[in-house]
Short mmCIF file of C-alpha atoms and ligand atoms in Angstrom, two decimals:
data_model
loop_
_atom_site.label_atom_id
_atom_site.label_comp_id
_atom_site.label_asym_id
_atom_site.label_seq_id
_atom_site.Cartn_x
_atom_site.Cartn_y
_atom_site.Cartn_z
CA MET N 6 199.45 54.01 79.58
CA ARG N 7 196.31 54.20 81.73
CA ILE N 8 196.95 55.52 85.21
CA THR N 9 194.23 55.63 87.85
CA ALA N 10 194.60 57.55 91.11
CA LEU N 11 192.45 57.95 94.24
CA ALA N 12 192.59 61.46 95.68
CA GLY N 13 191.47 63.81 98.42
CA GLY N 14 192.10 67.55 98.19
CA VAL N 15 195.37 69.43 98.64
CA GLY N 16 197.83 66.50 99.01
CA GLY N 17 196.19 64.62 96.15
CA ALA N 18 195.92 67.61 93.85
CA ARG N 19 199.52 68.79 94.26
CA PHE N 20 200.80 65.27 93.68
CA LEU N 21 198.63 64.69 90.62
CA ARG N 22 199.62 68.01 89.06
CA GLY N 23 203.18 66.79 89.57
CA LEU N 24 202.30 63.47 87.96
CA ARG N 25 200.86 65.20 84.89
CA THR N 26 204.02 67.34 84.66
CA HIS N 27 206.18 64.22 84.92
CA LEU N 28 204.16 62.45 82.20
CA ASP N 29 204.30 65.47 79.88
CA ARG N 30 208.05 65.82 80.20
CA THR N 31 208.67 62.10 79.55
CA PRO N 32 208.27 61.47 75.80
CA ASP N 33 207.25 57.80 76.15
CA LEU N 34 204.56 58.65 78.69
CA ALA N 35 203.19 61.94 77.39
CA ASP N 36 200.07 60.38 75.86
CA SER N 37 199.16 58.55 79.11
CA GLU N 38 195.60 58.93 80.34
CA LEU N 39 195.11 59.89 83.98
CA THR N 40 191.81 59.04 85.68
CA ILE N 41 191.29 60.55 89.13
CA ILE N 42 188.71 59.17 91.54
CA GLY N 43 187.95 62.03 93.92
CA ASN N 44 186.69 61.87 97.50
CA THR N 45 183.21 63.32 97.95
CA GLY N 46 182.86 62.55 101.67
CA ASP N 47 183.89 66.15 102.41
CA ASP N 48 180.89 67.49 100.48
CA ILE N 49 178.53 69.82 102.31
CA SER N 50 175.45 71.91 101.56
CA LEU N 51 175.88 75.56 102.55
CA PHE N 52 173.46 78.43 101.83
CA GLY N 53 171.48 76.07 99.62
CA LEU N 54 174.54 75.26 97.50
CA ARG N 55 176.37 71.96 97.09
CA VAL N 56 180.06 72.39 97.89
CA CYS N 57 182.56 69.64 96.94
CA PRO N 58 185.84 70.78 98.51
CA ASP N 59 188.09 67.97 97.32
CA LEU N 60 186.79 67.92 93.74
CA ASP N 61 187.16 71.70 93.60
CA THR N 62 190.72 71.61 94.91
CA LEU N 63 191.53 69.08 92.16
CA LEU N 64 189.81 71.21 89.49
CA TYR N 65 191.46 74.47 90.53
CA THR N 66 194.92 72.94 91.00
CA LEU N 67 194.91 71.04 87.70
CA GLY N 68 193.24 73.99 85.98
CA GLY N 69 195.91 76.47 87.10
CA ALA N 70 193.58 78.58 89.26
CA ILE N 71 194.44 77.41 92.76
CA HIS N 72 195.56 79.73 95.57
CA GLU N 73 199.09 78.30 95.79
CA GLY N 74 199.83 79.46 99.32
CA GLN N 75 196.66 78.01 100.82
CA GLY N 76 196.51 74.95 98.60
CA TRP N 77 192.72 75.31 98.29
CA GLY N 78 190.35 77.99 96.95
CA ARG N 79 190.90 80.33 94.03
CA ALA N 80 193.87 82.62 93.41
CA ASP N 81 193.03 86.34 93.35
CA GLU N 82 189.92 85.70 95.39
CA SER N 83 187.67 88.25 97.13
CA HIS N 84 185.07 87.71 99.85
CA ARG N 85 182.37 90.30 99.28
CA LEU N 86 179.53 87.81 99.12
CA GLN N 87 180.57 86.14 102.36
CA GLY N 88 180.75 89.59 104.02
CA GLU N 89 177.21 90.27 102.89
CA LEU N 90 175.99 86.94 104.28
CA ALA N 91 177.71 87.72 107.57
CA ALA N 92 175.96 91.12 107.68
CA TYR N 93 172.65 89.22 107.60
CA GLY N 94 173.87 86.92 110.34
CA ALA N 95 173.64 83.94 107.98
CA GLU N 96 175.29 80.77 109.29
CA PRO N 97 177.77 79.18 109.10
CA GLN N 98 180.53 81.73 108.93
CA TRP N 99 183.40 79.37 109.75
CA PHE N 100 183.66 77.93 106.24
CA ALA N 101 185.54 80.31 103.92
CA LEU N 102 183.85 80.74 100.54
CA GLY N 103 185.27 83.30 98.12
CA ASP N 104 183.31 85.08 95.41
CA LEU N 105 184.89 83.19 92.51
CA ASP N 106 184.52 79.92 94.38
CA PHE N 107 180.83 80.69 94.93
CA GLY N 108 180.46 80.70 91.14
CA THR N 109 181.43 77.02 91.05
CA HIS N 110 178.95 76.11 93.78
CA VAL N 111 176.12 78.07 92.16
CA VAL N 112 176.56 76.44 88.77
CA ARG N 113 177.06 72.98 90.29
CA SER N 114 173.87 73.36 92.32
CA GLN N 115 171.96 74.63 89.30
CA TRP N 116 173.01 71.65 87.19
CA LEU N 117 172.32 69.16 89.98
CA GLY N 118 168.91 70.79 90.38
CA GLN N 119 168.27 70.25 86.66
CA GLY N 120 168.79 66.55 87.24
CA LEU N 121 172.39 66.06 86.14
CA SER N 122 174.43 63.57 88.13
CA LEU N 123 177.47 64.71 90.10
CA SER N 124 179.62 62.87 87.51
CA ASP N 125 178.03 64.85 84.67
CA VAL N 126 178.37 68.10 86.58
CA THR N 127 182.00 67.38 87.43
CA GLY N 128 182.64 66.59 83.76
CA ARG N 129 181.24 69.98 82.76
CA LEU N 130 183.30 71.80 85.39
CA ALA N 131 186.42 69.88 84.29
CA GLN N 132 185.83 71.00 80.69
CA ARG N 133 186.03 74.63 81.74
CA TRP N 134 189.30 73.97 83.56
CA GLY N 135 190.84 72.21 80.58
CA LEU N 136 191.25 68.78 82.16
CA PRO N 137 190.24 66.73 79.09
CA ASP N 138 192.87 68.63 77.05
CA GLN N 139 195.45 67.42 79.56
CA ARG N 140 194.18 63.81 79.22
CA ILE N 141 192.79 63.95 82.74
CA ARG N 142 189.40 62.51 83.65
CA LEU N 143 188.02 63.50 87.04
CA LEU N 144 185.35 61.19 88.49
CA PRO N 145 183.60 61.62 91.82
CA MET N 146 183.81 58.35 93.78
CA THR N 147 180.00 58.14 93.76
CA ASP N 148 177.01 60.09 92.48
CA SER N 149 175.07 59.32 95.65
CA PRO N 150 175.28 61.92 98.41
CA VAL N 151 177.78 60.64 100.99
CA GLU N 152 178.97 62.83 103.85
CA THR N 153 181.61 62.04 106.44
CA HIS N 154 180.34 62.83 109.93
CA VAL N 155 182.36 62.72 113.12
CA VAL N 156 181.03 61.42 116.43
CA VAL N 157 182.54 63.65 119.12
CA GLU N 158 182.11 64.00 122.84
CA ASP N 159 182.91 67.09 124.90
CA GLU N 160 181.22 69.13 127.66
CA GLU N 161 178.17 69.46 125.38
CA GLY N 162 177.86 65.67 125.34
CA GLN N 163 178.09 63.14 122.55
CA ARG N 164 176.93 64.17 119.09
CA ALA N 165 177.70 63.76 115.41
CA ILE N 166 178.90 66.80 113.47
CA HIS N 167 179.78 67.22 109.81
CA PHE N 168 183.40 66.47 109.01
CA GLN N 169 183.93 70.08 107.87
CA GLU N 170 182.72 71.42 111.21
CA TRP N 171 185.19 69.18 113.03
CA TRP N 172 188.07 69.91 110.64
CA VAL N 173 187.63 73.58 109.74
CA ARG N 174 185.75 75.05 112.67
CA HIS N 175 187.34 73.00 115.46
CA GLN N 176 190.65 72.21 113.72
CA ALA N 177 190.17 68.56 114.73
CA SER N 178 190.73 69.59 118.36
CA ILE N 179 187.59 67.92 119.78
CA PRO N 180 188.39 64.27 120.49
CA ALA N 181 186.65 62.18 117.86
CA GLN N 182 185.23 58.76 118.66
CA ARG N 183 184.56 57.60 115.14
CA PHE N 184 183.87 58.61 111.56
CA VAL N 185 180.61 57.70 109.86
CA ALA N 186 180.23 57.90 106.09
CA VAL N 187 176.55 58.82 106.06
CA GLY N 188 174.81 57.54 102.93
CA MET N 189 177.51 55.01 102.06
CA ASP N 190 175.15 52.09 102.73
CA ARG N 191 173.05 53.22 99.77
CA ALA N 192 175.93 54.41 97.58
CA THR N 193 177.26 52.81 94.42
CA ALA N 194 180.46 53.69 92.62
CA ALA N 195 180.02 56.44 90.02
CA PRO N 196 180.04 55.38 86.36
CA GLY N 197 183.56 54.53 85.22
CA VAL N 198 185.08 54.26 88.70
CA LEU N 199 185.37 50.47 88.99
CA ASP N 200 186.39 50.07 85.34
CA ALA N 201 189.07 52.73 85.78
CA ILE N 202 190.61 50.57 88.50
CA ARG N 203 190.12 47.25 86.70
CA GLN N 204 191.47 48.50 83.38
CA ALA N 205 194.38 50.57 84.72
CA ASP N 206 197.98 49.75 83.88
CA VAL N 207 199.07 51.41 87.12
CA VAL N 208 197.13 52.53 90.20
CA ILE N 209 198.55 55.31 92.38
CA LEU N 210 197.56 56.43 95.86
CA PRO N 211 198.84 60.01 96.30
CA PRO N 212 199.78 61.16 99.83
CA SER N 213 196.14 61.96 100.63
CA ASN N 214 194.68 61.58 104.10
CA PRO N 215 194.49 57.80 104.66
CA VAL N 216 191.34 57.98 106.78
CA VAL N 217 189.04 60.75 105.57
CA SER N 218 190.17 60.93 101.92
CA ILE N 219 191.50 57.53 100.72
CA GLY N 220 189.70 55.62 103.50
CA ILE N 221 186.34 57.04 102.47
CA ILE N 222 186.89 56.20 98.79
CA LEU N 223 187.87 52.64 99.78
CA GLY N 224 184.48 52.37 101.52
CA VAL N 225 182.56 52.83 98.26
CA PRO N 226 181.11 49.40 97.42
CA GLY N 227 183.30 47.57 94.93
CA VAL N 228 186.34 49.87 95.10
CA ARG N 229 188.38 47.81 97.52
CA ASP N 230 187.53 44.56 95.72
CA ALA N 231 188.54 46.11 92.39
CA LEU N 232 191.90 47.12 93.88
CA ARG N 233 192.43 43.66 95.36
CA GLY N 234 191.60 42.03 92.05
CA SER N 235 193.61 44.44 89.93
CA ALA N 236 196.45 43.04 87.87
CA ALA N 237 198.03 46.50 87.84
CA PRO N 238 200.58 47.41 90.51
CA VAL N 239 199.20 49.68 93.22
CA VAL N 240 201.78 52.14 94.56
CA GLY N 241 201.15 54.60 97.38
CA VAL N 242 202.96 57.62 98.81
CA SER N 243 203.10 58.23 102.55
CA PRO N 244 201.42 61.42 103.77
CA LEU N 245 203.54 61.20 106.92
CA VAL N 246 207.13 62.26 107.34
CA GLY N 247 208.87 61.38 110.59
CA GLY N 248 205.64 60.18 112.21
CA MET N 249 203.67 63.38 111.52
CA PRO N 250 201.45 64.54 108.65
CA VAL N 251 203.07 67.13 106.39
CA ARG N 252 199.95 69.28 106.85
CA GLY N 253 196.48 68.86 108.32
CA HIS N 254 195.36 66.55 111.07
CA ALA N 255 195.86 63.03 109.76
CA ASP N 256 197.37 62.22 113.18
CA ALA N 257 194.02 62.94 114.86
CA CYS N 258 192.20 60.91 112.19
CA LEU N 259 194.51 57.91 112.65
CA ALA N 260 194.18 58.10 116.44
CA THR N 261 190.40 58.01 116.05
CA ILE N 262 190.51 54.72 114.15
CA GLY N 263 193.15 53.33 116.52
CA VAL N 264 196.01 53.25 114.03
CA GLU N 265 199.53 54.39 114.86
CA CYS N 266 200.77 57.54 113.14
CA THR N 267 203.62 55.89 111.23
CA PRO N 268 204.22 55.18 107.52
CA SER N 269 204.16 51.42 108.28
CA ALA N 270 200.79 51.60 110.02
CA VAL N 271 199.30 53.67 107.18
CA ALA N 272 200.58 51.09 104.66
CA GLY N 273 198.87 48.48 106.86
CA LEU N 274 195.51 50.10 106.03
CA TYR N 275 196.15 49.18 102.38
CA GLU N 276 197.82 45.83 103.04
CA ASP N 277 195.36 43.74 101.04
CA PHE N 278 196.13 45.48 97.74
CA LEU N 279 199.30 47.58 98.09
CA ASP N 280 202.35 46.56 96.02
CA GLY N 281 204.70 49.51 96.56
CA TRP N 282 205.09 52.21 99.21
CA LEU N 283 207.16 55.39 99.01
CA VAL N 284 208.29 56.79 102.35
CA ALA N 285 210.59 59.63 103.38
CA THR N 286 214.28 58.80 103.04
CA GLU N 287 214.78 59.16 106.80
CA ASP N 288 211.84 56.82 107.55
CA GLU N 289 212.93 54.01 105.24
CA PRO N 290 215.10 52.10 107.76
CA GLN N 291 212.08 51.73 110.09
CA VAL N 292 209.63 50.55 107.44
CA ARG N 293 209.48 46.84 106.66
CA LEU N 294 206.37 45.58 104.91
CA ARG N 295 205.59 41.94 104.29
CA LYS N 296 203.66 42.40 101.09
CA ALA N 297 204.85 45.64 99.48
CA ALA N 298 208.17 46.98 98.19
CA VAL N 299 209.38 50.04 100.14
CA ARG N 300 211.50 52.88 98.74
CA GLY N 301 212.81 55.99 100.50
CA ARG N 302 212.59 59.34 98.67
CA PRO N 303 212.42 63.04 99.53
CA LEU N 304 208.69 63.27 100.19
CA LEU N 305 208.06 67.00 100.48
CA MET N 306 206.27 68.67 97.57
CA THR N 307 207.96 72.01 98.22
CA ASP N 308 207.31 73.18 94.66
CA ARG N 309 205.99 71.86 91.36
CA ASP N 310 209.30 70.27 90.40
CA ALA N 311 209.56 68.44 93.70
CA ALA N 312 205.99 67.17 93.24
CA ALA N 313 206.81 66.02 89.69
CA ASP N 314 209.94 64.21 90.94
CA LEU N 315 207.94 62.51 93.69
CA ALA N 316 205.23 61.44 91.25
CA GLY N 317 207.93 60.22 88.86
CA ALA N 318 209.43 58.10 91.64
CA ALA N 319 206.02 56.57 92.41
CA LEU N 320 205.47 55.76 88.75
CA ASP N 321 208.99 54.33 88.36
CA LEU N 322 208.35 52.01 91.30
CA ALA N 323 205.05 50.91 89.73
CA LEU N 324 206.74 50.22 86.38
CA GLU N 325 209.53 48.33 88.12
CA LEU N 326 206.95 46.15 89.91
CA LYS N 327 205.13 45.62 86.64
CA GLY N 328 208.38 44.40 85.15
CA ALA N 329 208.09 46.99 82.39
P1 GDP W 24 192.80 67.41 101.90
O1 GDP W 24 191.56 66.73 101.44
O2 GDP W 24 192.90 68.82 101.42
O3 GDP W 24 193.08 67.24 103.35
O4 GDP W 24 193.98 66.71 101.10
P2 GDP W 24 194.41 65.20 100.92
O5 GDP W 24 193.59 64.26 101.72
O6 GDP W 24 194.54 64.94 99.46
O7 GDP W 24 195.90 65.26 101.47
C1 GDP W 24 196.15 65.55 102.81
C2 GDP W 24 197.43 64.87 103.19
O8 GDP W 24 198.46 65.30 102.31
C3 GDP W 24 197.88 65.21 104.60
O9 GDP W 24 197.77 64.08 105.43
C4 GDP W 24 199.33 65.66 104.42
O10 GDP W 24 200.19 65.08 105.36
C5 GDP W 24 199.67 65.21 103.01
N1 GDP W 24 200.62 66.11 102.38
C6 GDP W 24 200.48 67.43 102.18
N2 GDP W 24 201.60 67.95 101.60
C7 GDP W 24 202.46 66.90 101.44
C8 GDP W 24 203.78 66.78 100.93
O11 GDP W 24 204.41 67.74 100.48
N3 GDP W 24 204.34 65.52 100.94
C9 GDP W 24 203.65 64.44 101.43
N4 GDP W 24 204.26 63.25 101.40
N5 GDP W 24 202.42 64.53 101.94
C10 GDP W 24 201.83 65.74 101.95
CA1 CA W 25 189.46 66.73 101.94
#
């Protein structure tokens, strides 16, 4: 079976590691191919290096090298290089970059500088982390540089700042007026992205941030149309439990685009292509969708088994809708 998923960072990566576990432990599904379309709107250039936080979280999580407690960055990390940069007064210092993590950014930047596309570079990085051996293909949503910026207004006036500055430095505490995906007007989907959606047997939306992860991927020209036109069932998992995100600031992101922080309202963002929606058991009675089947399940990925069970439930719903 060919499964295609759209993903941001931590929520997407944990879910997709669970999905791979579920596939591997289900004999009929073990040879399934999983294609992941990763958000690159979080990408940022720091100290002359190209950093792709969501792609890296996917690589490290699926490659068994993630810092489990944090959900991002490398396990057994040290920060000597960052300390040295701080000693020189180099900016910014609000974005944590470990020594091992720096290795990824250095090699990515070197390969990009040699003229490789982000897709090619990501393919090389994925090789090192053993993704092809797990039948996982990781594609950036686009090879064109796209960066999510946030228009904010505070005592310093109105200005646009990089999404990472808003999210990491300010913890999404400055009221945001809107998000702008800078570069999207010139972007095209990366090679393989639209075909991965069109040729999928099942499409899954993990519980990634609906605005700044999934929402940005949906803005890549052709992606939304491919989902609308897809014969495959599209099943999503709510990132909200009881009206609040499980982690992060999806509530602030939804408020910015004027959407209520509820599983129904998030499903509404996908209304034109969504066939199935998994919500928390306790939320199910409140969720009624006109166009998609709703199921209640325990939604917390408290450990790898819980993530595998959740992914299994999403896949079961997709197969049920497919009539398989
Ligand atoms: P990011 O790029 O690192 O922010 O990660 P994603 O966009 O992939 O995922 C972030 C979303 O994952 C947040 O909105 C969280 O609410 C959601 N999330 C995190 N952990 C869980 C979980 O255990 N269950 C569910 N349902 N959602 C989760
Ligand atoms: Ca992200």
